[in-house]
Amino acid sequence: MNKLRNYSLVVLVGLIAITFNACKKDPKPEVPEEEIGKAELTFLEVEREAHGDHYHYNPIAEAKSTIITFDSKGLPPVGTHLHLIEGKTYKLTLRSFDFANREMQQEFLEKHDIHQAFILGAPDGILTYAYADRDKENKKINVGVTGYLTVDEHTATGFTFRYVLRHLNPGVKASITAANWNDVNFSAKFAGANDLDLKFELHPVHEGEHEH
Amino acid sequence: MKRSILLLIALTFLLISNVYAQEDSVRLDSAVKTRAKTIKLKEVGIVEKGKPVSRTSISVTLSEKQLQQTKGSGLAETIKEIPGVSILKTGSTISKPVIEGMHGNRILILNNEIRLEAQQWGLEHAPEIDPFLAKRIHVIKGAESVRYGAEAIGGVIIVEPPALPTSGGISGGLNLIGASNGRSGTSSAMLNGGLKSLPGFGWRMQGTLKRSGNVHSAEYYLGNTGVRELNYSAAAGYHTGKASYEVYYSRFGTELGILYSAHVGTKEDIDARISIGRPLENYGFAYNITAPRQKVVHDLFKAKAHYDFSNQLSLAITYGFQKNQRKEYDFRRGDREALPITDLVLNTHTLDLVFEKQETSGSKRLYGFNGIVQVNNNIPGTLANTFIPNYDGVTGGVFVIQRWVKDDFEFEGGLRYDFKLFDAVGYRYASDGEQYYGGQSRFHNVTGSFGTLWKIDEQWQLGSNLGLAWRAPTANELFSNGLHHGAGLYEIGDPNIKTEQGYKWVNSLKYYEGKLNFTLDAYAQYINNYIYSEPDKTFKQTVSGTYPTFRYKQTDASFLGADFSGTYRFSELLSYKLNAALIRARDLDNRKYLPYIPSDRVGQSIRLDFQLKNFGDTWLQAGHSFVRRQTRYELESDYAVPPGAYHHFQLSGGTAMKIGNQELSFNLSVDNLFNTLYKEYMNRYRYYTHDMGRNITIRLAYKF
């Protein structure tokens, strides 16, 4: 029995030794990499051609693109104000960058079953948007990395144009159609989180209207 | 590496000591063969100790029979029938027990005598305990920090496994449980044995396997609410006349899905979801679990030695090692959903020494020491900011408890001193640069308790317990400054937060008579420096979304309440039971209500007990419970007003059959009988969904 007690003591000392040897490690600097950093929206004028129940969009050779940049908080440079012209159509493309400045809009297309953009902020009847994304098999998909924005009417003053790229919960995308592109109730109807929420001031104007 | 080697050496020593213990006993056994019977009786006396709860504690015990009727549920669901106990849920898969309004780090859970040390601070972190392990579960409602250590502010839950056998033969049991809601299946088996050639030696093996899929509310499926669980344990013990030794190992492993609909990114999302109050998506049934999900593994190793120096003096040494691994997965970009967004490993060593001096009058004195060493590390590779820092915690406590027993009175008084050293280092990457944070904190505390039991006469008994308990602030309360992914909140800690001290006075009046039995517990609790988090009404815009900001603060709080449980037996056949609980909590500094306090509730049932031909005890029970709407709340500290009151109905019945030494029992229960669509205030996902609909459970138990 003495022997047993001696062994118990050894065990006890051993356990105390382990106990006091354990210690925390200094944290390894972990750079959050999944987060989305900067983004760009490019507006390039195209020609819209009616083709029965749908449109064809043809490039215009001399068209110049306008690029709006956004910081990681989705904000453009101070004073950003874009004029788009009534009756014209623009190819709207997204470029998005991750924390390390790597382009990542392709990922939204690859995971098109959980991503869709909404174009918000315009008063009714001012803008029309058509999704123009394609998957790997060149099949039409509605994501909003590429789309066509037509200015139907001008407005007296500018408004805050909002491009929201939604990261949808599983199963939600099935209930969204192309007609939901400007659904103001997207938060309530289409559960998920916003990967991007880009805002800037847009002013649709008459052709030839002066800059201000 | 060094730690692993040392652990291996220690384990080897333990095994060697056990082998020697066995050899020792063989010699002892052969030498005193003629006295074997007497020795055996004495051994039984040591093993079959009474309740591990003092008689002066205000406590409720769930017996083996009672536990049988809730088998297949988690720990919190198992004990929620006790008046004064409720649950804090996060969806349908995560439940935390609440004792008289307290949960998380304010209650202590003892799993086979070892205090459960996991990441209890998270409201969406359920206790890592397999209730199938328990023979009995005790819930202490007093603030008994002196005996059990810090954090027992609101109470203690003691999970007591069956005693190990001390003689030869094999016994065991098998439980099979199936439930309709979630189409869940659970099986659990236990095997106990001993050796005829080695009296005093016993072993036990136990395992539980559980799987359940998407839960259904009264009207729709809740997407991603499946659970998978695999738990197992093994124990061995050896008892000699004066000494006993025990080693125990258990693993609790779970993977659980978190409701899809609760994933919200912006204030707009939150408002939109709340205004609808239910998911718009239709999910079917599936066992599949995807992100957001949690994967938790909890290992526990225990070694205990107990030695009687004489009939009066004894010493118990208990060492525990726990490794808690928690991985939380969230919706993430690209393929990163396979990477945990939170990956924590918490190692805890506990060492308890209790020296007990028994006096002939029944009085006794305990001297004790509790030591805890904790190391928490974030595992690199999450590609996300860590929410809590890495830390070391060292706690040491000494206590003395004196117990006096008179004919009609029992008293128990205790005093304790604790010291805690907490050393944290964290790293955070923010848009304005990188930052190291943390620091060293020291906490000292003196606590005390006094309990009394007055046996007024044959029928009446009055108990009273006054306890001062404390807890040190947790890592998240001190240092968090970031997105709490599981909760969808941006939480900001305060490194200057002080320790929390709770003074709880619980009184229990018991009446026992043949027909009428009841217990009325009334309590008053004052908490100095009560730590809570409150929205500061701003929203934090991070690179991944916009989240409401919650800040940790301190106030003084009061809790007043009463729990009632009574039974009236009309005849041998028919009985009626009534349970009720109410609680009133206040933030005293700001003169406000505190959030997440259970609303008033009452439960009643009528029961028939009879003998069926060819069967043993048979029963049928019909129950009803009513939960009031919580009207004591502050609108500005919540997203939505509390949900309405609801009624629940329940039907259950069971029978048992004896075949020789074997017993086969069967029971069936139907919860939420009328498939009521309802929301419970204590469910943190009540904003987005309703609670579980009707659930039919069948339980089969076989004992041999």
XYZ file of C-alpha atoms in Angstrom, chain B:
704
model
C 5.251 18.223 -27.909
C 6.754 18.607 -24.424
C 3.266 18.658 -22.972
C 2.226 15.562 -24.875
C 5.247 13.637 -23.615
C 4.593 14.679 -20.047
C 0.956 13.713 -20.387
C 1.944 10.330 -21.737
C 4.319 9.800 -18.812
C 1.625 10.783 -16.357
C -0.906 8.463 -17.966
C 1.603 5.640 -17.895
C 2.160 6.283 -14.191
C -1.549 6.206 -13.619
C -1.893 2.909 -15.376
C 1.096 1.498 -13.495
C -0.368 2.634 -10.215
C -3.621 0.983 -11.151
C -1.846 -2.264 -12.003
C -0.056 -2.122 -8.672
C -3.327 -1.388 -7.002
C -4.759 -4.536 -8.497
C -1.764 -6.634 -7.478
C -1.921 -5.213 -4.017
C -5.530 -6.152 -3.719
C -4.989 -9.672 -4.987
C -2.544 -10.228 -2.169
C -4.907 -8.602 0.265
C -7.764 -10.706 -0.996
C -5.939 -14.013 -0.602
C -4.648 -13.062 2.833
C -8.057 -12.219 4.188
C -10.184 -14.614 2.226
C -12.027 -15.702 5.304
C -13.121 -12.140 5.966
C -14.055 -11.463 2.371
C -17.763 -11.047 3.001
C -17.294 -8.436 5.717
C -14.857 -6.461 3.582
C -17.242 -6.489 0.661
C -20.041 -4.991 2.732
C -17.794 -2.201 3.837
C -16.791 -1.533 0.247
C -20.395 -1.245 -0.829
C -20.806 1.357 1.887
C -18.031 3.454 0.377
C -19.202 3.227 -3.182
C -22.889 3.770 -2.643
C -22.631 7.188 -1.148
C -25.735 9.292 -0.867
C -26.473 12.423 -2.788
C -23.341 14.362 -3.697
C -25.253 17.401 -2.511
C -25.351 18.716 1.015
C -28.707 18.439 2.809
C -28.544 22.151 3.545
C -28.374 22.945 -0.171
C -31.618 23.935 -1.854
C -31.637 21.369 -4.608
C -33.781 19.148 -6.787
C -32.745 15.680 -7.920
C -33.918 13.936 -11.067
C -33.934 10.205 -10.412
C -33.057 7.460 -12.869
C -36.770 6.859 -13.439
C -37.449 10.515 -14.188
C -34.467 10.718 -16.521
C -35.779 7.703 -18.412
C -38.797 9.752 -19.501
C -36.758 12.473 -21.222
C -33.975 10.326 -22.670
C -32.733 11.428 -26.053
C -32.810 15.146 -25.195
C -29.836 17.373 -24.478
C -28.848 18.355 -20.931
C -30.880 21.565 -20.871
C -34.032 19.895 -22.220
C -33.567 17.075 -19.712
C -33.689 19.321 -16.662
C -36.200 21.928 -17.854
C -39.074 20.205 -16.043
C -37.579 21.287 -12.712
C -39.450 24.386 -11.502
C -37.112 27.369 -11.756
C -35.125 25.796 -14.582
C -35.719 26.981 -18.119
C -33.726 27.021 -21.328
C -32.098 29.628 -23.485
C -32.250 28.442 -27.059
C -30.507 29.451 -30.235
C -32.798 27.939 -32.826
C -33.810 24.361 -32.304
C -30.357 22.828 -32.077
C -28.652 24.755 -29.272
C -30.030 24.865 -25.718
C -28.412 26.205 -22.571
C -29.819 25.546 -19.105
C -31.057 28.562 -17.141
C -31.404 28.348 -13.355
C -33.600 31.053 -11.879
C -32.639 33.499 -14.622
C -28.909 32.677 -14.742
C -27.011 30.843 -17.458
C -23.612 30.496 -19.124
C -20.761 31.495 -16.851
C -23.158 32.120 -13.972
C -23.952 28.473 -13.450
C -21.560 25.647 -12.894
C -21.916 22.195 -14.396
C -20.130 19.281 -12.748
C -19.697 16.326 -15.052
C -18.660 13.305 -12.987
C -17.212 15.652 -10.331
C -15.206 17.709 -12.837
C -16.369 21.246 -13.539
C -17.205 21.567 -17.207
C -14.790 24.004 -18.784
C -15.692 24.874 -22.345
C -16.462 28.100 -24.172
C -19.530 28.666 -21.964
C -19.509 32.421 -22.598
C -21.273 32.002 -25.930
C -25.043 32.105 -25.809
C -24.988 29.739 -28.772
C -22.605 27.277 -27.096
C -24.496 24.349 -25.573
C -22.992 22.318 -22.684
C -20.899 19.387 -23.886
C -22.555 16.670 -21.835
C -24.231 13.401 -22.765
C -27.223 12.979 -20.405
C -27.153 9.211 -21.040
C -24.139 9.143 -18.725
C -26.209 10.234 -15.795
C -27.855 8.051 -13.238
C -29.065 11.140 -11.438
C -28.919 14.862 -12.111
C -28.985 17.335 -9.227
C -29.737 21.014 -9.615
C -28.591 23.235 -6.768
C -30.335 26.577 -6.741
C -28.096 28.276 -4.187
C -24.942 30.300 -4.875
C -22.638 27.585 -3.546
C -19.313 28.935 -4.661
C -17.563 27.833 -1.477
C -17.845 24.142 -2.201
C -17.850 24.196 -5.988
C -15.766 27.234 -6.894
C -16.225 30.410 -8.896
C -19.114 30.879 -11.312
C -21.706 29.091 -9.159
C -23.558 32.417 -8.897
C -26.910 31.169 -10.093
C -26.608 27.509 -9.204
C -24.923 24.204 -9.916
C -25.892 21.271 -12.127
C -24.380 17.964 -11.030
C -24.353 15.100 -13.507
C -23.807 11.943 -11.485
C -22.926 8.719 -13.304
C -23.805 5.354 -11.770
C -21.307 3.926 -9.287
C -18.845 1.429 -10.672
C -19.479 -2.209 -9.813
C -17.295 -3.750 -7.121
C -18.039 -7.396 -7.731
C -17.985 -9.842 -10.658
C -20.585 -10.177 -13.376
C -21.696 -8.064 -16.267
C -24.683 -5.775 -16.406
C -25.803 -3.095 -18.761
C -28.512 -1.445 -20.712
C -29.567 -0.371 -24.157
C -31.721 2.619 -25.047
C -33.334 3.163 -28.433
C -35.151 6.401 -29.082
C -36.946 7.626 -32.138
C -38.637 11.007 -32.546
C -40.915 12.145 -35.346
C -39.844 15.789 -35.468
C -36.451 15.903 -37.094
C -36.875 12.139 -37.727
C -34.253 11.611 -35.089
C -32.812 8.345 -33.949
C -30.697 7.856 -30.839
C -29.123 4.726 -29.490
C -27.155 4.459 -26.324
C -25.600 1.474 -24.632
C -23.878 0.950 -21.320
C -21.939 -2.082 -20.093
C -20.689 -2.509 -16.517
C -18.577 -5.293 -15.183
C -16.260 -6.540 -12.530
C -13.961 -9.458 -11.931
C -14.830 -12.290 -9.595
C -11.145 -12.904 -9.097
C -10.588 -9.291 -8.147
C -13.285 -8.006 -5.809
C -13.342 -4.241 -5.690
C -12.504 -3.812 -9.347
C -15.125 -2.512 -11.728
C -15.354 -1.047 -15.197
C -17.889 0.638 -17.415
C -18.164 1.473 -21.093
C -20.834 3.639 -22.581
C -21.634 5.170 -25.938
C -24.345 7.244 -27.581
C -25.058 7.821 -31.247
C -27.599 10.379 -32.367
C -28.756 11.735 -35.659
C -31.538 14.123 -36.441
C -32.537 16.176 -39.453
C -34.414 19.381 -40.139
C -36.889 20.205 -37.426
C -40.451 21.162 -38.354
C -42.341 24.027 -36.767
C -46.105 23.703 -36.774
C -46.197 24.876 -40.380
C -42.786 24.670 -42.026
C -39.356 23.073 -41.919
C -36.486 24.954 -40.350
C -33.625 24.760 -42.858
C -30.299 23.352 -41.687
C -31.311 22.225 -38.198
C -29.825 18.744 -38.212
C -27.639 17.335 -35.430
C -25.103 14.522 -35.352
C -23.669 13.341 -32.075
C -21.253 10.617 -31.075
C -20.304 10.293 -27.424
C -18.495 7.568 -25.581
C -16.844 6.972 -22.254
C -14.916 4.372 -20.319
C -14.267 4.108 -16.608
C -12.426 1.754 -14.301
C -12.186 1.753 -10.548
C -10.761 -0.221 -7.731
C -11.880 -0.199 -4.139
C -10.001 -1.649 -1.232
C -11.127 -1.438 2.351
C -9.697 2.009 2.870
C -8.882 3.359 -0.517
C -10.549 3.773 -3.854
C -9.137 4.738 -7.225
C -10.919 5.681 -10.381
C -9.949 6.649 -13.903
C -12.451 7.926 -16.407
C -12.381 9.150 -19.963
C -15.217 10.564 -22.015
C -15.661 12.141 -25.399
C -18.566 14.272 -26.471
C -18.649 15.042 -30.181
C -21.331 16.959 -31.973
C -21.952 18.637 -35.275
C -24.984 20.827 -35.545
C -26.526 23.029 -38.168
C -27.624 26.583 -37.509
C -30.848 27.770 -39.052
C -30.252 29.324 -42.498
C -32.835 32.011 -41.980
C -30.978 33.459 -39.025
C -28.077 34.477 -41.213
C -28.455 38.181 -41.697
C -25.886 40.694 -42.772
C -27.305 44.174 -42.492
C -29.701 46.237 -40.434
C -31.989 46.171 -43.454
C -31.913 42.363 -43.344
C -32.616 42.252 -39.630
C -35.553 44.657 -39.896
C -36.935 42.841 -42.900
C -36.685 39.417 -41.301
C -38.246 40.596 -38.046
C -41.167 42.238 -39.799
C -42.048 38.888 -41.379
C -41.059 36.742 -38.395
C -40.755 33.520 -40.363
C -38.635 32.229 -43.240
C -39.945 32.856 -46.712
C -37.914 30.032 -48.188
C -39.347 26.553 -48.176
C -36.895 23.935 -47.044
C -37.756 20.295 -47.144
C -36.543 17.616 -44.806
C -32.829 16.803 -44.880
C -30.260 15.241 -42.567
C -27.551 17.159 -44.353
C -25.747 19.846 -42.313
C -24.073 22.756 -44.091
C -22.696 26.139 -43.035
C -23.492 27.848 -40.752
C -22.658 24.954 -38.476
C -20.659 24.052 -35.362
C -18.416 21.114 -34.722
C -17.451 20.548 -31.107
C -15.361 17.820 -29.517
C -14.937 17.686 -25.763
C -12.565 15.199 -24.160
C -12.499 14.654 -20.429
C -10.008 12.613 -18.464
C -10.404 12.143 -14.741
C -8.304 10.365 -12.153
C -9.442 10.179 -8.567
C -8.005 8.665 -5.433
C -9.833 8.499 -2.137
C -8.205 7.319 1.059
C -9.691 6.779 4.517
C -7.024 7.363 7.148
C -9.487 6.299 9.814
C -13.232 6.183 10.292
C -13.135 9.928 10.744
C -10.469 11.180 8.384
C -10.376 10.885 4.637
C -8.681 12.546 1.692
C -9.886 12.759 -1.893
C -7.661 13.875 -4.753
C -9.288 14.467 -8.112
C -7.442 15.485 -11.232
C -9.252 16.427 -14.405
C -8.067 17.280 -17.879
C -10.450 18.643 -20.493
C -9.796 19.516 -24.079
C -12.526 21.489 -25.764
C -12.242 21.961 -29.511
C -14.775 24.247 -31.104
C -14.975 24.946 -34.807
C -17.643 27.240 -36.178
C -18.339 27.488 -39.883
C -20.178 30.320 -41.531
C -21.313 31.306 -44.998
C -18.105 32.408 -46.645
C -16.796 33.323 -49.994
C -15.572 30.723 -52.396
C -14.573 27.378 -50.997
C -13.811 28.846 -47.588
C -17.006 27.451 -46.117
C -14.905 24.358 -45.460
C -12.611 26.501 -43.272
C -13.773 27.278 -39.755
C -14.260 30.976 -39.101
C -13.674 30.310 -35.395
C -11.293 27.566 -34.327
C -10.579 27.374 -30.605
C -8.868 24.833 -28.391
C -9.287 25.208 -24.664
C -7.245 22.934 -22.411
C -8.170 22.847 -18.746
C -6.449 21.052 -15.902
C -8.244 20.888 -12.588
C -6.935 19.556 -9.326
C -9.183 19.186 -6.292
C -8.061 18.109 -2.846
C -10.661 17.576 -0.157
C -9.768 16.561 3.365
C -12.814 15.429 5.331
C -13.066 15.087 9.076
C -16.163 13.279 10.285
C -17.375 13.582 13.849
C -19.418 10.989 15.697
C -22.314 13.400 16.130
C -22.740 13.479 12.359
C -20.995 16.827 12.122
C -18.099 17.141 9.753
C -15.510 19.547 8.496
C -14.072 19.817 5.010
C -10.825 21.490 4.031
C -10.300 21.841 0.354
C -8.145 23.161 -2.438
C -9.170 23.670 -6.069
C -6.677 24.540 -8.740
C -7.468 25.308 -12.357
C -4.994 25.956 -15.141
C -6.465 26.934 -18.470
C -4.929 27.601 -21.840
C -6.990 28.900 -24.708
C -5.548 29.077 -28.194
C -6.954 30.190 -31.507
C -5.871 27.745 -34.171
C -4.353 29.662 -37.090
C -5.708 29.179 -40.580
C -9.223 30.569 -40.279
C -8.382 33.515 -42.549
C -10.579 35.589 -40.273
C -10.080 37.837 -37.274
C -10.224 35.994 -33.977
C -13.044 36.925 -31.640
C -11.384 36.149 -28.321
C -7.653 36.277 -27.566
C -5.313 33.454 -26.651
C -5.016 33.293 -22.890
C -3.701 31.527 -19.815
C -5.779 31.416 -16.685
C -4.570 30.151 -13.319
C -7.046 29.885 -10.458
C -6.381 28.676 -6.936
C -8.926 28.451 -4.171
C -8.932 27.180 -0.590
C -12.016 26.565 1.478
C -13.259 25.279 4.761
C -16.777 24.011 5.383
C -18.153 23.096 8.778
C -21.301 21.096 9.181
C -23.255 20.674 12.410
C -26.036 18.163 12.836
C -28.564 18.371 15.667
C -31.815 16.426 16.116
C -34.042 18.869 14.271
C -31.470 21.155 12.734
C -28.574 20.949 10.356
C -26.243 23.859 9.697
C -23.467 24.298 7.237
C -21.157 27.257 6.986
C -18.238 27.791 4.650
C -15.553 30.275 3.786
C -13.393 30.403 0.698
C -10.594 32.437 -0.808
C -9.848 32.453 -4.547
C -7.133 33.962 -6.654
C -7.188 34.140 -10.415
C -4.489 35.222 -12.820
C -5.581 35.883 -16.368
C -3.070 36.648 -19.099
C -4.309 37.315 -22.625
C -2.742 38.226 -25.960
C -4.785 38.749 -29.080
C -4.192 39.983 -32.589
C -6.656 41.834 -34.708
C -6.465 43.071 -38.271
C -8.612 46.088 -38.908
C -8.954 48.465 -41.844
C -7.002 51.054 -39.836
C -4.095 48.692 -39.218
C -3.092 45.738 -37.122
C -3.307 45.638 -33.372
C -2.132 43.431 -30.526
C -4.282 43.574 -27.427
C -4.689 41.857 -24.090
C -2.907 42.136 -20.785
C -2.634 40.553 -17.399
C -5.389 40.751 -14.799
C -5.452 39.498 -11.214
C -8.612 38.794 -9.274
C -8.952 38.061 -5.542
C -12.161 37.020 -3.895
C -13.441 35.914 -0.534
C -16.757 34.099 -0.600
C -18.916 32.506 2.023
C -22.070 30.505 2.458
C -24.421 29.481 5.203
C -27.118 26.878 4.969
C -29.611 25.468 7.394
C -32.254 22.783 7.415
C -34.976 22.758 10.048
C -37.069 19.600 10.305
C -40.105 21.244 11.867
C -42.077 18.023 12.249
C -42.825 14.846 10.320
C -44.439 16.816 7.509
C -42.778 20.208 7.384
C -39.217 21.092 6.577
C -37.662 24.506 6.048
C -34.304 25.070 4.386
C -32.455 28.304 3.927
C -29.225 28.988 2.119
C -27.319 32.222 1.873
C -24.371 32.284 -0.481
C -21.901 34.778 -1.836
C -20.441 33.682 -5.139
C -18.253 35.351 -7.725
C -16.892 35.031 -11.190
C -14.109 36.744 -13.047
C -14.992 38.396 -16.348
C -14.541 36.131 -19.368
C -12.217 36.725 -22.320
C -14.987 38.059 -24.551
C -16.308 40.410 -21.872
C -12.834 41.864 -21.438
C -11.342 41.882 -24.902
C -13.774 41.152 -27.713
C -13.802 43.781 -30.423
C -15.154 42.266 -33.528
C -17.806 40.287 -35.196
C -19.275 37.486 -33.110
C -20.070 35.262 -36.054
C -22.432 32.910 -34.287
C -24.504 35.778 -32.969
C -24.260 38.201 -35.897
C -23.306 40.984 -33.513
C -20.349 43.306 -33.343
C -19.268 43.011 -29.700
C -16.946 45.336 -27.846
C -15.505 44.274 -24.493
C -14.085 46.425 -21.745
C -10.681 45.529 -20.258
C -11.613 47.401 -17.070
C -14.534 45.144 -16.217
C -14.375 43.994 -12.598
C -15.368 40.697 -11.041
C -19.037 39.997 -10.582
C -20.301 39.129 -7.091
C -23.647 37.564 -6.408
C -25.412 37.253 -3.065
C -28.205 34.724 -3.218
C -30.646 33.828 -0.474
C -32.822 30.816 -1.247
C -35.462 29.414 1.056
C -37.254 26.181 0.593
C -40.404 25.083 2.385
C -41.239 21.423 1.971
C -44.384 19.610 2.999
C -44.641 15.844 2.856
C -47.809 14.028 3.719
C -49.286 10.940 2.130
C -51.643 12.772 -0.205
C -50.259 16.241 -0.538
C -46.589 17.014 -1.111
C -45.191 20.342 -2.149
C -42.042 22.422 -2.277
C -41.960 26.187 -2.435
C -38.609 27.814 -3.155
C -38.307 31.571 -2.875
C -35.142 33.493 -3.607
C -33.645 36.938 -3.630
C -30.395 37.659 -5.383
C -28.350 40.805 -5.585
C -25.519 40.945 -8.094
C -22.844 43.520 -7.735
C -21.118 44.451 -11.029
C -23.475 42.325 -13.125
C -21.859 42.051 -16.563
C -24.169 42.401 -19.549
C -24.019 43.535 -23.130
C -26.283 46.177 -24.518
C -26.774 47.603 -28.002
C -25.293 51.069 -28.219
C -27.745 51.792 -31.055
C -24.992 52.119 -33.650
C -24.213 49.782 -36.483
C -20.672 48.789 -37.257
C -19.797 48.690 -40.900
C -17.178 46.065 -41.494
C -15.805 44.801 -44.744
C -18.215 41.879 -44.561
C -21.400 43.700 -43.672
C -23.122 45.954 -41.190
C -23.851 44.646 -37.720
C -25.466 46.067 -34.593
C -22.880 47.004 -31.980
C -23.147 45.601 -28.458
C -20.941 46.837 -25.628
C -20.164 45.068 -22.365
C -21.122 47.050 -19.302
C -21.634 46.517 -15.587
C -24.496 47.380 -13.327
C -26.021 46.173 -10.098
C -28.900 43.791 -10.582
C -31.551 42.146 -8.482
C -33.409 38.900 -9.054
C -36.460 37.940 -7.018
C -38.522 34.885 -7.656
C -40.300 31.766 -6.538
C -40.674 28.204 -7.820
C -43.452 25.881 -6.756
C -43.901 22.176 -7.244
C -46.781 20.265 -5.690
C -48.475 16.892 -6.067
C -51.853 15.775 -4.820
C -52.559 12.073 -4.821
C -56.317 11.435 -5.048
C -55.764 7.676 -4.806
C -53.142 5.069 -5.580
C -54.289 5.381 -9.166
C -54.696 9.093 -9.748
C -52.489 12.087 -9.002
C -52.240 15.727 -9.995
C -49.079 17.822 -10.267
C -48.625 21.565 -10.463
C -45.382 23.420 -11.221
C -44.932 27.170 -11.415
C -42.068 29.618 -11.650
C -41.842 33.370 -11.702
C -38.932 35.743 -11.681
C -38.517 39.506 -11.444
C -35.180 40.947 -12.488
C -34.041 44.572 -12.499
C -31.055 46.591 -13.571
C -30.791 48.659 -10.394
C -28.392 51.365 -11.624
C -30.373 52.231 -14.731
C -33.797 51.328 -13.322
C -34.534 49.060 -16.257
C -35.525 45.465 -16.948
C -32.859 42.947 -17.887
C -33.109 41.107 -21.199
C -33.601 37.347 -21.585
C -35.302 36.688 -18.273
C -37.808 33.804 -18.501
C -41.438 34.864 -18.346
C -43.891 33.438 -15.787
C -44.865 29.853 -16.457
C -47.113 27.222 -14.993
C -47.376 23.530 -15.793
C -49.892 20.935 -14.643
C -50.423 17.282 -15.274
C -52.735 14.503 -14.317
C -51.353 11.012 -14.019
C -52.654 7.474 -13.758
C -50.385 4.855 -12.192
C -51.466 1.230 -12.385
C -50.287 -2.316 -12.883
C -51.038 -3.960 -16.187
C -51.358 -7.731 -16.409
C -48.015 -9.286 -17.358
C -46.393 -5.866 -17.073
C -44.911 -3.868 -14.246
C -45.498 -0.213 -13.377
C -47.597 1.440 -16.038
C -48.521 5.091 -16.316
C -50.442 7.535 -18.445
C -50.081 11.279 -18.174
C -51.704 14.320 -19.720
C -49.994 17.658 -19.250
C -50.602 21.294 -19.988
C -48.261 24.244 -19.666
C -48.861 27.929 -20.030
C -46.130 30.464 -20.669
C -46.974 34.133 -20.275
C -45.746 36.812 -22.607
C -42.719 38.587 -21.134
C -43.972 42.068 -20.375
C -40.869 43.207 -18.493
C -38.524 44.289 -21.271
C -36.911 47.371 -22.711
C -37.717 47.908 -26.346
C -34.462 49.726 -27.051
C -32.364 46.755 -25.945
C -34.067 44.291 -28.259
C -34.874 44.057 -31.939
C -38.493 43.089 -31.440
C -41.176 42.946 -28.772
C -41.433 39.596 -26.940
C -43.731 37.039 -28.557
C -47.191 36.292 -27.188
C -48.239 33.820 -24.510
C -48.765 30.204 -25.482
C -50.323 26.978 -24.234
C -48.806 23.566 -24.729
C -50.359 20.175 -24.260
C -48.569 16.909 -23.791
C -49.530 13.239 -23.587
C -47.289 10.428 -22.436
C -47.421 6.903 -21.156
C -45.191 3.972 -20.449
C -44.883 0.512 -19.093
C -42.211 -1.943 -18.040
C -41.820 -5.675 -18.151
C -39.563 -7.867 -16.008
C -38.129 -11.047 -17.433
C -36.034 -12.575 -14.716
C -33.288 -10.117 -13.925
C -33.885 -8.254 -17.111
C -36.189 -5.303 -17.583
C -37.743 -3.990 -20.734
C -39.464 -0.645 -20.609
C -41.297 1.349 -23.193
C -42.604 4.871 -23.229
C -44.227 7.178 -25.697
C -44.706 10.915 -25.466
C -46.334 13.523 -27.661
C -45.108 17.062 -27.100
C -46.947 20.073 -28.501
C -49.937 17.789 -28.991
C -52.041 20.267 -30.994
C -49.113 21.360 -33.181
C -49.328 24.965 -31.974
C -47.415 27.570 -33.946
C -45.587 29.537 -31.279
C -42.496 31.487 -30.338
C -40.659 31.429 -27.032
C -39.087 34.609 -25.679
C -36.029 32.635 -24.544
C -35.232 31.539 -28.086
C -32.729 33.923 -29.661
C -33.991 33.036 -33.147
C -37.586 33.967 -32.335
C -37.112 36.970 -34.631
C -36.840 34.749 -37.653
C -38.753 31.539 -36.917
C -41.247 29.719 -34.747
C -40.435 26.933 -32.319
C -40.801 23.208 -32.837
C -44.149 21.715 -33.788
C -45.616 18.409 -32.630
C -43.070 15.764 -31.682
C -43.819 12.119 -31.012
C -41.070 10.223 -29.212
C -40.802 6.504 -28.609
C -38.301 5.206 -26.066
C -37.303 1.599 -25.546
C -34.991 0.637 -22.732
C -33.552 -2.757 -21.972
C -31.652 -3.438 -18.746
C -29.856 -6.590 -17.773
